[in-house]
Coordinates of N, CA and C and ligand atoms in Angstrom, one line a residue:
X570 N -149.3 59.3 -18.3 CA -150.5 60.1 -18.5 C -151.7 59.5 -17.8
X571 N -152.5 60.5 -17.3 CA -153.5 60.0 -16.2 C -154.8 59.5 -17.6
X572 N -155.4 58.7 -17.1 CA -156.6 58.2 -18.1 C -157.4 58.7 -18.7
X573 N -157.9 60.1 -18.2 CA -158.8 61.1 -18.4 C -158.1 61.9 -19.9
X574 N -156.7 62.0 -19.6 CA -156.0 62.7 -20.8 C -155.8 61.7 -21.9
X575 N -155.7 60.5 -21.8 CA -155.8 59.5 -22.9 C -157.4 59.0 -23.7
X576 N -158.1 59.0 -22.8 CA -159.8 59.4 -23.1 C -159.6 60.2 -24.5
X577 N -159.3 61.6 -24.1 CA -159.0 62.6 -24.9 C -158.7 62.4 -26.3
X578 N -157.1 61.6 -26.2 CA -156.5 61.6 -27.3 C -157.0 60.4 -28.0
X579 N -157.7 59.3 -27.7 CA -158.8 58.2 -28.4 C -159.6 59.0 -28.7
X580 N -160.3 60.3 -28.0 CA -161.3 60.8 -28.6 C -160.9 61.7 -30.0
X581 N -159.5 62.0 -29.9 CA -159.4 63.3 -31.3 C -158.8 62.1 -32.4
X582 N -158.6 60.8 -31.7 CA -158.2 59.5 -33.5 C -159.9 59.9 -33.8
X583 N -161.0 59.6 -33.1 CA -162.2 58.8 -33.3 C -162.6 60.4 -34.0
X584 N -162.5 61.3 -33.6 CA -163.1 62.7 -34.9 C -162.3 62.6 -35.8
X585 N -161.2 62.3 -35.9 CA -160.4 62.4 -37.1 C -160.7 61.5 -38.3
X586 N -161.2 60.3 -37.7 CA -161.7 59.4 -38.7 C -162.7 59.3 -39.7
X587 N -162.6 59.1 -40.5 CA -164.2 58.8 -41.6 C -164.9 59.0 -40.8
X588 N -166.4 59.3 -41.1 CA -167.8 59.6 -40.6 C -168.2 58.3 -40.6
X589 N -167.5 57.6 -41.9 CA -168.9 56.1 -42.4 C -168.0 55.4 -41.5
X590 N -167.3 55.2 -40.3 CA -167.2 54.3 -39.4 C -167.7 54.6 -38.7
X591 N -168.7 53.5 -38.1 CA -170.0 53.4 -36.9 C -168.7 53.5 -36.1
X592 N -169.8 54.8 -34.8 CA -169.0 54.6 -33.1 C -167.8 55.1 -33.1
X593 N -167.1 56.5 -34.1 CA -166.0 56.4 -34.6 C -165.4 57.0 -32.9
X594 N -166.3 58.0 -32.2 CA -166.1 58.0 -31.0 C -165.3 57.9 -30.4
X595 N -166.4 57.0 -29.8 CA -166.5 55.5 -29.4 C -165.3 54.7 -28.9
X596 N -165.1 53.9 -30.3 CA -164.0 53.3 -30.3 C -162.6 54.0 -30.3
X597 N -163.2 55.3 -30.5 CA -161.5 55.9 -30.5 C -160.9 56.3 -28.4
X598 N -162.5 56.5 -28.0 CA -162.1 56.8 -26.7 C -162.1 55.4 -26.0
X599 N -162.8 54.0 -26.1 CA -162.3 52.7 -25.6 C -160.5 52.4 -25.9
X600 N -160.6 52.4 -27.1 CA -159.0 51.8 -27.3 C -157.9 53.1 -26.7
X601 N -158.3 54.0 -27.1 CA -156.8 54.8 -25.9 C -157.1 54.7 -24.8
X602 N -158.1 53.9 -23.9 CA -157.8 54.0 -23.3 C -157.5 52.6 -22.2
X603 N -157.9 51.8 -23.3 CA -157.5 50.3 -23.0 C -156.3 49.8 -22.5
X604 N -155.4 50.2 -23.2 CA -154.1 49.7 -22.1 C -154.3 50.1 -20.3
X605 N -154.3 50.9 -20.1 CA -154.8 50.9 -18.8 C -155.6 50.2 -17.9
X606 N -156.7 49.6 -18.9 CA -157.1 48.5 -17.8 C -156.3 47.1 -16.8
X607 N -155.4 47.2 -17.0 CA -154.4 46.0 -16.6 C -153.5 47.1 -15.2
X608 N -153.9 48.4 -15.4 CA -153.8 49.2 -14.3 C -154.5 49.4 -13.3
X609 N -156.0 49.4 -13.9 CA -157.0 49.5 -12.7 C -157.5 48.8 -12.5
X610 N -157.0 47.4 -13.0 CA -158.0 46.0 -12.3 C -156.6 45.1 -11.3
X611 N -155.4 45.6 -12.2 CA -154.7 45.0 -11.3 C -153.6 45.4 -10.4
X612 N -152.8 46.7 -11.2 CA -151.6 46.8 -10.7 C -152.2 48.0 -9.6
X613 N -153.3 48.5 -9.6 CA -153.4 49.7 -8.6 C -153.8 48.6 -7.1
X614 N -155.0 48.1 -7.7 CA -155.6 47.0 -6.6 C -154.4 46.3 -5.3
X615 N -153.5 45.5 -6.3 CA -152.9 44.7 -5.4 C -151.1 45.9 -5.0
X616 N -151.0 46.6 -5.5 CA -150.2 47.6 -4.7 C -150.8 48.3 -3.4
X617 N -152.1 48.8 -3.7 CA -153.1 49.3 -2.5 C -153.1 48.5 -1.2
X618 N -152.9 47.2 -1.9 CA -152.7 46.0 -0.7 C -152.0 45.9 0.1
X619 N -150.6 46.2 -1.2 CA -149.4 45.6 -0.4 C -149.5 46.9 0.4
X620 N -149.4 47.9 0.1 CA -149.1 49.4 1.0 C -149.8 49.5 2.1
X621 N -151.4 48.9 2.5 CA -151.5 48.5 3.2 C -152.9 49.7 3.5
X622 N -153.2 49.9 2.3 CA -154.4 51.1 2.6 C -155.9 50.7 2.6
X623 N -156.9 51.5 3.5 CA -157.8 50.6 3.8 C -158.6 50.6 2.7
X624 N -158.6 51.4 1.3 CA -158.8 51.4 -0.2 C -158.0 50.7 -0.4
X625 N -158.0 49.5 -1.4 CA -156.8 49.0 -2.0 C -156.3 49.1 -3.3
X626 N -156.0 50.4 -2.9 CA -156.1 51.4 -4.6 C -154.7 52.2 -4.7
X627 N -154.1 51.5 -5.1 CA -152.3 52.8 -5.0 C -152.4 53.7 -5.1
X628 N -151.9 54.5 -4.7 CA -151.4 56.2 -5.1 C -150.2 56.2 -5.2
X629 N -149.5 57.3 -6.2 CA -148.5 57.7 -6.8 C -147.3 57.2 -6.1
X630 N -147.4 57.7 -4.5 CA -146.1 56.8 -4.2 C -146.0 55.9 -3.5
X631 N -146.8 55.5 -3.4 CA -146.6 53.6 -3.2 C -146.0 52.6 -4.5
X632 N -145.8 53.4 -5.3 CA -144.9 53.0 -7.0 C -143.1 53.3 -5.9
X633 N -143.1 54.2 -5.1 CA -142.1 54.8 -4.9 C -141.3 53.8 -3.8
X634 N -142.3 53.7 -2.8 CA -142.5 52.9 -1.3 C -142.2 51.5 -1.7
X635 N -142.7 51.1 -2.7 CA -143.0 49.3 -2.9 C -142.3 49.4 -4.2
X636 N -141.1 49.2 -4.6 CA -140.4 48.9 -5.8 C -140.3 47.6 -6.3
X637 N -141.1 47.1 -5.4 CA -141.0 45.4 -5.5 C -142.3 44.9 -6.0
X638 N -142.8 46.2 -6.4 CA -144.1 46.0 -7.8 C -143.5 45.2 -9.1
X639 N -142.3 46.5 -8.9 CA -141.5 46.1 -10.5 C -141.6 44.3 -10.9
X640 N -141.4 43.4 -9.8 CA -141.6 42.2 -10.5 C -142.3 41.5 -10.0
X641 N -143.5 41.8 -9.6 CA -144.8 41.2 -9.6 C -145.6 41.3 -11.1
X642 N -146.4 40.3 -11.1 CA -146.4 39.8 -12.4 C -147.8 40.4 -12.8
X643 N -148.5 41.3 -12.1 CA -149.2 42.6 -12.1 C -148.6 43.8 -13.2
X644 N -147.3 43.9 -12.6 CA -147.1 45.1 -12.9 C -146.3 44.5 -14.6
X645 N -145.9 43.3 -14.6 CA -145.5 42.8 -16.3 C -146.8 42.7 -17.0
X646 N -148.4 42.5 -16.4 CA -149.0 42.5 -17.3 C -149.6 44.2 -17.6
X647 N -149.0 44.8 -16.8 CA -149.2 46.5 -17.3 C -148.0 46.4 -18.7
X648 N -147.0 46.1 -18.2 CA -145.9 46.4 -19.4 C -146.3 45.8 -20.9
X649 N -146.8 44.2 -20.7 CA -147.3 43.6 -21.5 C -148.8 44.6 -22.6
X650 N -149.1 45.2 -21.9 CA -150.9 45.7 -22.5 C -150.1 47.5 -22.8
X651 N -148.6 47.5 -23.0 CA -147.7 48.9 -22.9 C -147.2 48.7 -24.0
X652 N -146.9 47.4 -24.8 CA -145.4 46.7 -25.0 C -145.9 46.9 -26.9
X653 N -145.0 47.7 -27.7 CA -145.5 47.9 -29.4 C -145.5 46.8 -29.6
X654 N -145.2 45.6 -29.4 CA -144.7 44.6 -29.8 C -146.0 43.8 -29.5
X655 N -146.6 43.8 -28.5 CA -147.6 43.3 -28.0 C -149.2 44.2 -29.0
X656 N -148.8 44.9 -29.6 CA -149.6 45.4 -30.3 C -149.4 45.2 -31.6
X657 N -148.5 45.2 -32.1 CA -147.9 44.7 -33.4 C -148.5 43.1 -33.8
X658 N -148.6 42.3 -33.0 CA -149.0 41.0 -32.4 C -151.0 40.6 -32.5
X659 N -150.8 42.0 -31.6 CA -152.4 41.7 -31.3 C -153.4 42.5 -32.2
X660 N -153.2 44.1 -32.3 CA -154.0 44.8 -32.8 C -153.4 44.7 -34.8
X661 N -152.4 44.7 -34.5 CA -152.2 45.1 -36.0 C -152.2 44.3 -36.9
X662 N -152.6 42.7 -37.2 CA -153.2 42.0 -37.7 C -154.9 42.3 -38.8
X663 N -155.2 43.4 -37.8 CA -156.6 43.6 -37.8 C -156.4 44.4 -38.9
X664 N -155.9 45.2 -38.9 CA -155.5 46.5 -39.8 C -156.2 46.5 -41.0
X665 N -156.3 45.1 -41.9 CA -156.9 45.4 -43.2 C -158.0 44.9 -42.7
X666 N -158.9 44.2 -41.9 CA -159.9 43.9 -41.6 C -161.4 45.1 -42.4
X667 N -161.6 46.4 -41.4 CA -162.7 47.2 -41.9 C -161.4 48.5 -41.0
X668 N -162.2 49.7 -41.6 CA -161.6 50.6 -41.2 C -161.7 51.0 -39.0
X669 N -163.0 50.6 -39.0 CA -163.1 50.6 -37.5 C -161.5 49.6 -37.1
X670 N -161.4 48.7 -37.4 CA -160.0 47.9 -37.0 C -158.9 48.8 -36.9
X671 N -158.9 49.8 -38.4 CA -157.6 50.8 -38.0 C -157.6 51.3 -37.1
X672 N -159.0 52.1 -37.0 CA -159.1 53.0 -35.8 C -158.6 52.6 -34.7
X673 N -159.3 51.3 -34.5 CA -159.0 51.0 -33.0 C -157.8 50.7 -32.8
X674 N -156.4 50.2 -33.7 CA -155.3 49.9 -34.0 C -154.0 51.7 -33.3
X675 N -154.9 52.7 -34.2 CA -154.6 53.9 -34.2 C -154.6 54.1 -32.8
X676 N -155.5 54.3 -32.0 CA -156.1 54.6 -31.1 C -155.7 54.1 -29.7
X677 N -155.2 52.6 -29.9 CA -154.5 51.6 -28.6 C -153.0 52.4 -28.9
X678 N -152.7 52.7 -30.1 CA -151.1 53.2 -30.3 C -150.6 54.1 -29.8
X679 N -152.1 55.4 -30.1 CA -151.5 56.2 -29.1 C -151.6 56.7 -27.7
X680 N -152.3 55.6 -27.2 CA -151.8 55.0 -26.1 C -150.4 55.1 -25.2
X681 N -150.2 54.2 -25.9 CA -148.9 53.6 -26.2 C -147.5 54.9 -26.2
X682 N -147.7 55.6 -27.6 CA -146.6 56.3 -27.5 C -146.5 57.4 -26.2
X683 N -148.2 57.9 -25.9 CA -148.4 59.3 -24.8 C -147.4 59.0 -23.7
X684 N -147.4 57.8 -23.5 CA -146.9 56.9 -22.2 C -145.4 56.7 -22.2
X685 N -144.8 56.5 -23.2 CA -143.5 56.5 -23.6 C -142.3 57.4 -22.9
X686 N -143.0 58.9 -23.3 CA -142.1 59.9 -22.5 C -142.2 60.1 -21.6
X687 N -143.4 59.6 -20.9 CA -144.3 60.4 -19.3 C -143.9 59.4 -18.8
X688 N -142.9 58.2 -18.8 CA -142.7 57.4 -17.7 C -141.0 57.6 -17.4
X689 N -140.4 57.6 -16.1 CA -139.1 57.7 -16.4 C -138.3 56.6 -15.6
X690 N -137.1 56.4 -15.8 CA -136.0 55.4 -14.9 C -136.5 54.0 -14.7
X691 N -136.7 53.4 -13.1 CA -137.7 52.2 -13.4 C -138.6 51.7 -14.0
X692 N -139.3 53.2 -13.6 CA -140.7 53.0 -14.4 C -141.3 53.5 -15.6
X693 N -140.0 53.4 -16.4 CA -140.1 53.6 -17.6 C -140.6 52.7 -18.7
X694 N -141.9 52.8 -19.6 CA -142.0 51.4 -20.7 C -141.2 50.9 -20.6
X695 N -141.7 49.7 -21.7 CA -140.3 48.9 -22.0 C -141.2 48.1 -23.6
X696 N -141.2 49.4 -24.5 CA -141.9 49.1 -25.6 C -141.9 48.1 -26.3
X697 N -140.7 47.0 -26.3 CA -140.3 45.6 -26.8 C -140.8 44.7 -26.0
X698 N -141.2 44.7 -25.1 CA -141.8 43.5 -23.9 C -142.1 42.6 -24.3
X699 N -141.6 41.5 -24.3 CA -141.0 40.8 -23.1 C -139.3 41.2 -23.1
X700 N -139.1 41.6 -24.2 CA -137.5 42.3 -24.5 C -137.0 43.2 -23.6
X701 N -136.3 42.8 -22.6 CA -136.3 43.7 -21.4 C -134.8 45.3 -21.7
X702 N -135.8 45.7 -22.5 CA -135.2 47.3 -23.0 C -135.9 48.3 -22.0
X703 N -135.8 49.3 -21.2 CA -136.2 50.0 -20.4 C -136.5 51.4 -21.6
X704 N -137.3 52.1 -22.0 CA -137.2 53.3 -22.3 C -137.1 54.7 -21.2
X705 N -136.5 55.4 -21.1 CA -136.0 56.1 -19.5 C -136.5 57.7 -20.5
X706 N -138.0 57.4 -20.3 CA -138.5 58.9 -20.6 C -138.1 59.9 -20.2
X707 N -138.8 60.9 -20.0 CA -138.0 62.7 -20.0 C -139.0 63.5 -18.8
X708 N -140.1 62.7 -18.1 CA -140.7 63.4 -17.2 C -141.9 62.5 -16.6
X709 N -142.3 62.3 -14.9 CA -143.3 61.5 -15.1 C -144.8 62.3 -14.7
X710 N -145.4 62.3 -15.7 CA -146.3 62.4 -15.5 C -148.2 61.7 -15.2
X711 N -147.4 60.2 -14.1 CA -148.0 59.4 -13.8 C -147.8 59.7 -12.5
X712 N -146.7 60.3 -12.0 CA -146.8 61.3 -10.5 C -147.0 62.7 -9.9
X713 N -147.7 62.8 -11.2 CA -148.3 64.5 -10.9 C -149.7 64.7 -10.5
X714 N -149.7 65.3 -9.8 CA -150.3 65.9 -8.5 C -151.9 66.2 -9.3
X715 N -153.2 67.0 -8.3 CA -154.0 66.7 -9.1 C -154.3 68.3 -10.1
X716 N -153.3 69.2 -9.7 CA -153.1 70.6 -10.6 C -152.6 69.9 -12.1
X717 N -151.5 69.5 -12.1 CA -151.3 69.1 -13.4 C -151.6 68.3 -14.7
X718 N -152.6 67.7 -13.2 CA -153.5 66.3 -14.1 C -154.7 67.2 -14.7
X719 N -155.4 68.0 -13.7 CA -156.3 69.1 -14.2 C -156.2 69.6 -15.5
X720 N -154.5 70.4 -15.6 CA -154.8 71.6 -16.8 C -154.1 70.2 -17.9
X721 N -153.5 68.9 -17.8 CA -153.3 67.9 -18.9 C -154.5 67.6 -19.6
X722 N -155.4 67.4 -19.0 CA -157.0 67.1 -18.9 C -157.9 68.6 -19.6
X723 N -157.3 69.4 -19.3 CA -158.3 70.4 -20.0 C -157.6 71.1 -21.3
X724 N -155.8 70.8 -21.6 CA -155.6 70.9 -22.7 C -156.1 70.3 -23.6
X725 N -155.8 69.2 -23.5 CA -156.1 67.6 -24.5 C -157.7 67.4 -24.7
X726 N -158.3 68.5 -23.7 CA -160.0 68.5 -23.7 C -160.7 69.5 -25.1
X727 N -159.4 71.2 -24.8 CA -159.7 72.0 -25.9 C -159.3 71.5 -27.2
X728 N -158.2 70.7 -26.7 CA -157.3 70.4 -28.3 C -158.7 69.2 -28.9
X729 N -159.0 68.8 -28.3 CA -160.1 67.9 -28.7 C -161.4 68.8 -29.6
X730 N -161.8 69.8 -28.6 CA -163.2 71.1 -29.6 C -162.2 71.6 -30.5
X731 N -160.9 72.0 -30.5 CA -160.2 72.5 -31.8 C -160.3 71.2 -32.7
X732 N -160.0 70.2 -32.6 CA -160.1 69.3 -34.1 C -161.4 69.0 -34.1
X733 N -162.0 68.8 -33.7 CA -164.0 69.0 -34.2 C -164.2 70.0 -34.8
X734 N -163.5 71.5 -34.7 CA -163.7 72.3 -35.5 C -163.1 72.2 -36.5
X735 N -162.1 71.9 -36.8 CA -161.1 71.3 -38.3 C -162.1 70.5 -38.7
X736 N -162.6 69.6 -38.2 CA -163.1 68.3 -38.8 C -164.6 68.9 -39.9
X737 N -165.1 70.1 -39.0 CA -166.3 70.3 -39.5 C -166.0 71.5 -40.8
X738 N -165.1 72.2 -40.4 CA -164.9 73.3 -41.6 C -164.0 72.8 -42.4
X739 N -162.6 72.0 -42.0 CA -161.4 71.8 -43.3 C -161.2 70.6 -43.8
X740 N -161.5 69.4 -42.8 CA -160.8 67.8 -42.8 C -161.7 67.5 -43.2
X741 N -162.3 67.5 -44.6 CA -163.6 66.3 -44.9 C -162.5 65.3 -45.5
X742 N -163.0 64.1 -45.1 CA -162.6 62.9 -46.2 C -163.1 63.1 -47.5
X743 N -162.4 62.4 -48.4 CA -163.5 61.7 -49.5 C -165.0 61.5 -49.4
X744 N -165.2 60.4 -48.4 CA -166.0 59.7 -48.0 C -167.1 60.2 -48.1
X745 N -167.2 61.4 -47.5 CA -168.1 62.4 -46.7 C -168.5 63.5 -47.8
X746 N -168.2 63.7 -48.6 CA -168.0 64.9 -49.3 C -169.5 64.5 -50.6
X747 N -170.5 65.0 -50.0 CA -172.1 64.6 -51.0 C -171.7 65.2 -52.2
X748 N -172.2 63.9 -53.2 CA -172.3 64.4 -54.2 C -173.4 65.5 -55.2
X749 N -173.1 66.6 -55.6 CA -173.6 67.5 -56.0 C -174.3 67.0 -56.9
X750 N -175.9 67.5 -57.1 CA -176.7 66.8 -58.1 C -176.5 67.8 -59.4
X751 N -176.6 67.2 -60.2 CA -176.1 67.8 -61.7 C -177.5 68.8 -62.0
X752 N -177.5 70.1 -62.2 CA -178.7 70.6 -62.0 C -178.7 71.6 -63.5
X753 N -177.4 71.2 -64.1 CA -177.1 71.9 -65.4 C -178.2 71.8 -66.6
X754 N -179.0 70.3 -66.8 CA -179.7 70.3 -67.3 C -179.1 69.8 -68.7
X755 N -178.3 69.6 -68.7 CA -177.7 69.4 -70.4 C -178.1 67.3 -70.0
X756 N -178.2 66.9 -71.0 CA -178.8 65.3 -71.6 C -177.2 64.4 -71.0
Ligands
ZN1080 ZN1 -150.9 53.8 -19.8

Protein backbone atom coordinates (compact mmCIF):
# COMPACT_ATOMS: atom_id res chain seq x y z
CA UNK A 1 0.00 0.00 0.00
CA UNK A 2 1.35 3.35 -1.12
CA UNK A 3 1.55 5.84 2.09
CA UNK A 4 -1.02 8.23 1.09
CA UNK A 5 -3.70 5.11 1.37
CA UNK A 6 -2.41 4.19 4.84
CA UNK A 7 -2.61 8.12 5.91
CA UNK A 8 -6.19 7.27 5.28
CA UNK A 9 -6.75 4.21 7.13
CA UNK A 10 -4.81 5.87 10.55
CA UNK A 11 -7.11 8.62 9.65
CA UNK A 12 -10.61 6.44 9.83
CA UNK A 13 -8.89 4.49 13.53
CA UNK A 14 -8.43 8.33 14.63
CA UNK A 15 -12.45 9.31 13.76
CA UNK A 16 -13.51 6.18 15.00
CA UNK A 17 -12.14 6.89 18.34
CA UNK A 18 -13.54 8.66 21.54
CA UNK A 19 -13.72 12.48 21.03
CA UNK A 20 -12.05 12.80 24.80
CA UNK A 21 -8.73 11.50 23.14
CA UNK A 22 -6.61 14.66 22.43
CA UNK A 23 -5.19 14.49 18.59
CA UNK A 24 -7.44 11.54 17.90
CA UNK A 25 -6.46 12.52 14.25
CA UNK A 26 -3.51 12.98 14.60
CA UNK A 27 -2.29 10.11 16.09
CA UNK A 28 -4.35 7.90 14.10
CA UNK A 29 -2.83 9.32 10.82
CA UNK A 30 1.10 9.25 12.41
CA UNK A 31 0.90 5.62 13.60
CA UNK A 32 -0.54 4.11 10.17
CA UNK A 33 1.68 5.53 8.88
CA UNK A 34 4.84 4.92 10.82
CA UNK A 35 5.87 1.66 9.73
CA UNK A 36 6.92 3.14 6.67
CA UNK A 37 9.34 5.28 7.82
CA UNK A 38 12.18 2.61 7.77
CA UNK A 39 11.06 2.83 4.00
CA UNK A 40 11.68 6.33 3.25
CA UNK A 41 14.67 7.03 5.31
CA UNK A 42 16.21 3.83 4.38
CA UNK A 43 15.19 1.19 2.17
CA UNK A 44 14.23 3.68 -0.79
CA UNK A 45 17.45 5.86 -0.25
CA UNK A 46 20.07 3.20 -0.34
CA UNK A 47 18.30 1.05 -3.19
CA UNK A 48 18.19 4.47 -5.36
CA UNK A 49 21.95 4.09 -4.82
CA UNK A 50 22.53 0.97 -5.56
CA UNK A 51 20.38 1.31 -8.90
CA UNK A 52 22.41 3.97 -9.60
CA UNK A 53 19.82 6.98 -9.99
CA UNK A 54 20.85 10.42 -9.94
CA UNK A 55 17.74 10.74 -7.11
CA UNK A 56 18.61 8.18 -4.69
CA UNK A 57 15.12 7.20 -4.26
CA UNK A 58 13.95 3.62 -5.64
CA UNK A 59 11.20 3.05 -7.86
CA UNK A 60 9.07 0.05 -8.07
CA UNK A 61 11.51 -1.88 -10.09
CA UNK A 62 14.65 -1.53 -8.78
CA UNK A 63 12.80 -4.01 -5.94
CA UNK A 64 12.80 -6.11 -9.22
CA UNK A 65 16.45 -5.19 -10.71
CA UNK A 66 18.31 -5.44 -7.29
CA UNK A 67 16.99 -8.56 -5.33
CA UNK A 68 19.86 -8.27 -3.33
CA UNK A 69 17.95 -5.68 -1.25
CA UNK A 70 16.31 -8.75 0.23
CA UNK A 71 19.39 -9.07 2.50
CA UNK A 72 20.55 -5.83 3.20
CA UNK A 73 19.98 -5.01 6.52
CA UNK A 74 17.81 -1.90 5.18
CA UNK A 75 15.41 -3.87 3.82
CA UNK A 76 15.23 -6.30 7.54
CA UNK A 77 14.71 -3.09 9.24
CA UNK A 78 11.60 -2.50 6.87
CA UNK A 79 10.50 -6.18 7.86
CA UNK A 80 11.35 -5.47 11.42
CA UNK A 81 8.93 -1.92 11.70
CA UNK A 82 6.27 -4.80 9.43
CA UNK A 83 6.85 -7.74 11.84
CA UNK A 84 3.20 -8.39 14.55
CA UNK A 85 5.61 -9.53 16.65
CA UNK A 86 7.67 -6.50 16.66
CA UNK A 87 4.45 -4.78 17.66
CA UNK A 88 3.21 -7.12 20.03
CA UNK A 89 6.71 -6.23 21.77
CA UNK A 90 6.74 -2.66 21.27
CA UNK A 91 3.34 -1.02 20.89
CA UNK A 92 1.19 -3.42 22.73
CA UNK A 93 2.55 -3.11 26.18
CA UNK A 94 1.13 0.40 26.05
CA UNK A 95 -2.33 -0.78 25.58
CA UNK A 96 -3.62 -0.24 29.16
CA UNK A 97 -1.55 2.83 29.52
CA UNK A 98 -4.49 5.86 28.34
CA UNK A 99 -6.70 5.35 25.55
CA UNK A 100 -4.53 7.48 23.00
CA UNK A 101 -1.98 4.28 23.57
CA UNK A 102 -4.80 2.09 22.06
CA UNK A 103 -5.20 4.19 19.41
CA UNK A 104 -1.87 4.41 18.42
CA UNK A 105 -1.49 0.53 19.04
CA UNK A 106 -4.84 0.22 16.61
CA UNK A 107 -3.52 2.35 14.19
CA UNK A 108 0.40 0.97 13.68
CA UNK A 109 -1.79 -2.54 13.29
CA UNK A 110 -3.38 -1.52 10.65
CA UNK A 111 -0.64 -0.78 9.09
CA UNK A 112 0.56 -3.83 9.38
CA UNK A 113 -2.37 -5.97 8.29
CA UNK A 114 -3.11 -3.44 4.81
CA UNK A 115 0.42 -4.61 3.92
CA UNK A 116 0.05 -8.22 4.47
CA UNK A 117 -2.02 -8.99 1.27
CA UNK A 118 -0.50 -6.19 -1.02
CA UNK A 119 2.93 -7.79 -0.81
CA UNK A 120 3.61 -10.98 -2.79
CA UNK A 121 6.44 -13.96 -3.26
CA UNK A 122 9.82 -12.34 -2.10
CA UNK A 123 8.49 -9.50 -1.08
CA UNK A 124 6.09 -10.64 0.86
CA UNK A 125 5.88 -9.72 4.96
CA UNK A 126 7.12 -11.82 7.07
CA UNK A 127 4.76 -10.93 10.08
CA UNK A 128 6.79 -13.19 12.73
CA UNK A 129 10.18 -11.34 12.10
CA UNK A 130 12.83 -12.24 12.95
CA UNK A 131 10.90 -15.75 12.34
CA UNK A 132 11.76 -16.16 8.86
CA UNK A 133 7.91 -17.14 7.69
CA UNK A 134 7.41 -15.41 4.29
CA UNK A 135 3.52 -14.42 4.04
CA UNK A 136 3.07 -14.74 -0.07
CA UNK A 137 0.11 -12.23 -0.39
CA UNK A 138 -2.57 -12.22 -3.21
CA UNK A 139 -1.47 -8.97 -5.19
CA UNK A 140 1.21 -6.26 -5.15
CA UNK A 141 0.22 -3.28 -4.70
CA UNK A 142 3.53 -1.58 -3.83
CA UNK A 143 4.03 -1.96 -7.76
CA UNK A 144 1.24 -0.16 -9.01
CA UNK A 145 1.50 2.40 -11.30
CA UNK A 146 0.35 5.94 -10.54
CA UNK A 147 -3.61 5.15 -11.88
CA UNK A 148 -4.09 2.71 -9.21
CA UNK A 149 -2.33 4.40 -6.52
CA UNK A 150 -4.78 7.43 -7.49
CA UNK A 151 -8.21 5.68 -7.29
CA UNK A 152 -6.55 3.51 -3.82
CA UNK A 153 -6.01 6.98 -2.49
CA UNK A 154 -9.32 8.37 -3.37
CA UNK A 155 -11.27 5.26 -2.22
CA UNK A 156 -9.77 5.07 1.25
CA UNK A 157 -10.16 9.13 1.02
CA UNK A 158 -14.24 8.71 0.51
CA UNK A 159 -14.43 5.76 2.79
CA UNK A 160 -12.70 8.19 5.20
CA UNK A 161 -15.90 11.31 4.68
CA UNK A 162 -18.30 8.10 4.85
CA UNK A 163 -17.14 7.25 8.47
CA UNK A 164 -17.08 10.98 9.65
CA UNK A 165 -20.53 10.79 8.58
CA UNK A 166 -21.34 7.65 10.81
CA UNK A 167 -19.30 9.11 13.39
CA UNK A 168 -21.47 12.30 13.40
CA UNK A 169 -24.98 10.86 12.94
CA UNK A 170 -24.73 7.00 14.40
CA UNK A 171 -21.23 6.08 16.27
CA UNK A 172 -21.48 8.22 19.42
CA UNK A 173 -19.57 6.64 22.23
CA UNK A 174 -20.61 6.75 25.63
CA UNK A 175 -18.25 9.20 26.26
CA UNK A 176 -19.60 11.83 24.08
CA UNK A 177 -23.17 11.51 24.58
CA UNK A 178 -24.13 15.07 26.99
CA UNK A 179 -25.89 14.67 29.58
CA UNK A 180 -29.55 15.95 29.46
CA UNK A 181 -30.36 18.47 32.20
CA UNK A 182 -33.34 17.24 34.13
CA UNK A 183 -35.87 20.07 33.32
CA UNK A 184 -38.92 17.95 34.78
CA UNK A 185 -38.89 19.96 37.78
CA UNK A 186 -39.92 17.27 40.23
CA UNK A 187 -37.48 17.68 43.83
ZN1 LIG B 1 4.18 -0.54 4.87
Amino acid sequence: MDTVTHAFIGLICGEMAPKDIKHRRKIGLAFGMLPDITNVILVHPYLGWLAGRTIPFALGIDFINFPEILDHWTYHVWLLSHSLLFWAIVFAPFWKRSSAAKLATIAYVSHIIADIPSHTGAYGLEPFYPIPYIFDGWFDAWLWGPGPIAASILGFGLAYLAVRRIRTEWLIWPSERQVEPDLSGTP
